CSV table of C-alpha atoms in Angstrom, one decimal:
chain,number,residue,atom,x,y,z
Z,1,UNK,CA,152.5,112.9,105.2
Z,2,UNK,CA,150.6,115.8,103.2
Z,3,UNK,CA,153.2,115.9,100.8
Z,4,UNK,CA,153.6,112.2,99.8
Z,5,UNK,CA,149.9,112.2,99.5
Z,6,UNK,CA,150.2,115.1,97.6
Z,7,UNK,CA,152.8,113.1,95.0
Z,8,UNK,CA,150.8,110.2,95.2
Z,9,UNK,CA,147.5,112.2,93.8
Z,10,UNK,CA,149.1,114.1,91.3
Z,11,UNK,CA,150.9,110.6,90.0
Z,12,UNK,CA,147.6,108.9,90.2
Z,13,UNK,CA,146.1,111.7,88.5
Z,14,UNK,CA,148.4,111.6,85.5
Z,15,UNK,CA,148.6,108.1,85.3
Z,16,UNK,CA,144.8,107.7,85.6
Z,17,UNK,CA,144.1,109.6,82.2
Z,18,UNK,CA,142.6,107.7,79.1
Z,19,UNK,CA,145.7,105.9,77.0
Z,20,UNK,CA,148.6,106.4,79.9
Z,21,UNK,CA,149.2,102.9,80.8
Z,22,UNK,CA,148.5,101.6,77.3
Z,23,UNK,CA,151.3,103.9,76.0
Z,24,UNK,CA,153.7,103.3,79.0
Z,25,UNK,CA,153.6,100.2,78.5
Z,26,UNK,CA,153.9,99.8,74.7
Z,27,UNK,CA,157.0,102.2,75.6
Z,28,UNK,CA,158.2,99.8,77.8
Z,29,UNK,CA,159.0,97.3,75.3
Z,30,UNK,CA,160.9,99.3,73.2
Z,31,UNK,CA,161.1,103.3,71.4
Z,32,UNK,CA,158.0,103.0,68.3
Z,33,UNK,CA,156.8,105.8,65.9
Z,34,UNK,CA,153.2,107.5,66.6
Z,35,UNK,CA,151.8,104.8,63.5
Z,36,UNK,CA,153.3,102.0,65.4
Z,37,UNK,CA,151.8,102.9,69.1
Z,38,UNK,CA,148.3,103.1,67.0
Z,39,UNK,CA,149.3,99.9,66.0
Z,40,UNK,CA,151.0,98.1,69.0
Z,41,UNK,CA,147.4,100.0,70.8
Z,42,UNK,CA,144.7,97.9,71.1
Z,43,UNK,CA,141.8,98.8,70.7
Z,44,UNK,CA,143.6,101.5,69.0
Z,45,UNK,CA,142.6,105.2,70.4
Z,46,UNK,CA,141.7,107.8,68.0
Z,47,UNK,CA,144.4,109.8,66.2
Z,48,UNK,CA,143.7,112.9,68.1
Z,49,UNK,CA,143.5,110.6,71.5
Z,50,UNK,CA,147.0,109.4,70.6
Z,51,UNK,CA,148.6,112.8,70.3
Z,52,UNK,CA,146.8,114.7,73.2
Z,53,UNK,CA,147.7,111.5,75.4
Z,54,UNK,CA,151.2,111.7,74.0
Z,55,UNK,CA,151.8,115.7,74.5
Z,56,UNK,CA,150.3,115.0,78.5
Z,57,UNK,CA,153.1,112.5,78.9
Z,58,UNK,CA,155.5,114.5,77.0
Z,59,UNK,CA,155.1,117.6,79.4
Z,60,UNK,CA,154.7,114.9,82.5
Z,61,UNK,CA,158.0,114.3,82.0
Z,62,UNK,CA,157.4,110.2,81.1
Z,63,UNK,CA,157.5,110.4,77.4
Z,64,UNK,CA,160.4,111.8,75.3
Z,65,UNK,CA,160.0,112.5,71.6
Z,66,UNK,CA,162.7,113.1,69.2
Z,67,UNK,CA,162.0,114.0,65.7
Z,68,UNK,CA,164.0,112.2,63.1
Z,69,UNK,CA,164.0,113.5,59.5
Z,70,UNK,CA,159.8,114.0,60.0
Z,71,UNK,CA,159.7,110.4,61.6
Z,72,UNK,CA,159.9,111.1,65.1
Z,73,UNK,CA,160.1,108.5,67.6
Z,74,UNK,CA,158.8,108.1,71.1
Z,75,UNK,CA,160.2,106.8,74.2
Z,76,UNK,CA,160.1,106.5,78.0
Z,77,UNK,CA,162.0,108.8,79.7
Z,78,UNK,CA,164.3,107.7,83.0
Z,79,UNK,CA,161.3,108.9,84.9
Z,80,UNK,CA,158.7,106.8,82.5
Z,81,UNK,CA,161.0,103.7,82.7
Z,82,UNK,CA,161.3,104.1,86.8
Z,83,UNK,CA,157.3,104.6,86.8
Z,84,UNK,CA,156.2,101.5,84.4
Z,85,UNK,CA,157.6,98.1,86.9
Z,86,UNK,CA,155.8,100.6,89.7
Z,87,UNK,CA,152.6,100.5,87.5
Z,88,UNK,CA,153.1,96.7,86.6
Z,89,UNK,CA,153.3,95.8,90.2
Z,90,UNK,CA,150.0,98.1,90.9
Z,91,UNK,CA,148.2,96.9,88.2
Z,92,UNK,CA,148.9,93.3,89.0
Z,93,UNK,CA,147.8,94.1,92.9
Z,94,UNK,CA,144.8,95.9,91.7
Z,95,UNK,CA,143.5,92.6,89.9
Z,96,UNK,CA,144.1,90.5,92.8
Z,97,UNK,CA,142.0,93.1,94.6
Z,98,UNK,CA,139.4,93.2,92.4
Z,99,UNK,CA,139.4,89.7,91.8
Z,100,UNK,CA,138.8,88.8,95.9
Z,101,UNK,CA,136.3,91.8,96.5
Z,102,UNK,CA,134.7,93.6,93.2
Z,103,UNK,CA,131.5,91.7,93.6
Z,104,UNK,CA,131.6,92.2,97.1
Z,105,UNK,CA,131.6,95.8,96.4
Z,106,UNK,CA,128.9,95.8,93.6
Z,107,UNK,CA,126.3,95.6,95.8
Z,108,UNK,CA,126.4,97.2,99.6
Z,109,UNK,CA,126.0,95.3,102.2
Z,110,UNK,CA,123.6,96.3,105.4
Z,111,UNK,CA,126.8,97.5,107.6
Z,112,UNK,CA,127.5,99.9,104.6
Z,113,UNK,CA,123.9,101.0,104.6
Z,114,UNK,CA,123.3,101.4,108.1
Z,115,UNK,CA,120.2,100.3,110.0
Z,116,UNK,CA,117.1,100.2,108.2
């Protein structure tokens, strides 16, 4: 069990990093060029933003580049492509969660605080 919770952080942890799912999933639709994902991007990161986000997934092993003729394009790897319907279904969970309990969760309630 250590070492699926071990995979499971260090996935979270990648996939938790400003611009990940934005750029997985603009992936996910088809291969674009770094001026289309700022387009496609919305709201649209930061140059800089862009490219550190895209070198993490890059050495994560989710993002491939390939550089043609100075107008290199970017694409999910077999790992990125397995990843993004685990991500869809997670995100779509995660709204149902928040959507029955976030306010409930806003405010603690006296079992969370304990008696007074």
């Amino acid at each position: 069990m250590d070492d699926d919770l071990h995979v499971a952080h260090e996935a979270i942890r990648l996939c938790a990093q400003r611009w990940t799912l934005e750029i997985l999933t603009a992936l996910g639709q088809r291969p674009m060029r770094f001026s289309e994902l700022l387009r496609e991007i919305q709201p649209a990161p930061s140059s800089k933003s862009l490219n550190d986000a895209l070198r993490r997934l890059r050495d994560g092993g989710l993002v491939h580049h390939t550089d043609d003729a100075g107008a290199g394009t970017y694409s999910l790897t077999a790992a990125g492509t397995h990843l993004l319907p685990l991500l869809s279904s997670f995100m779509r969970e995660m709204r149902r969660w928040s959507d029955t309990y976030r306010d409930g969760c806003a405010q603690p309630t006296a079992a969370d605080t304990g008696p007074a």
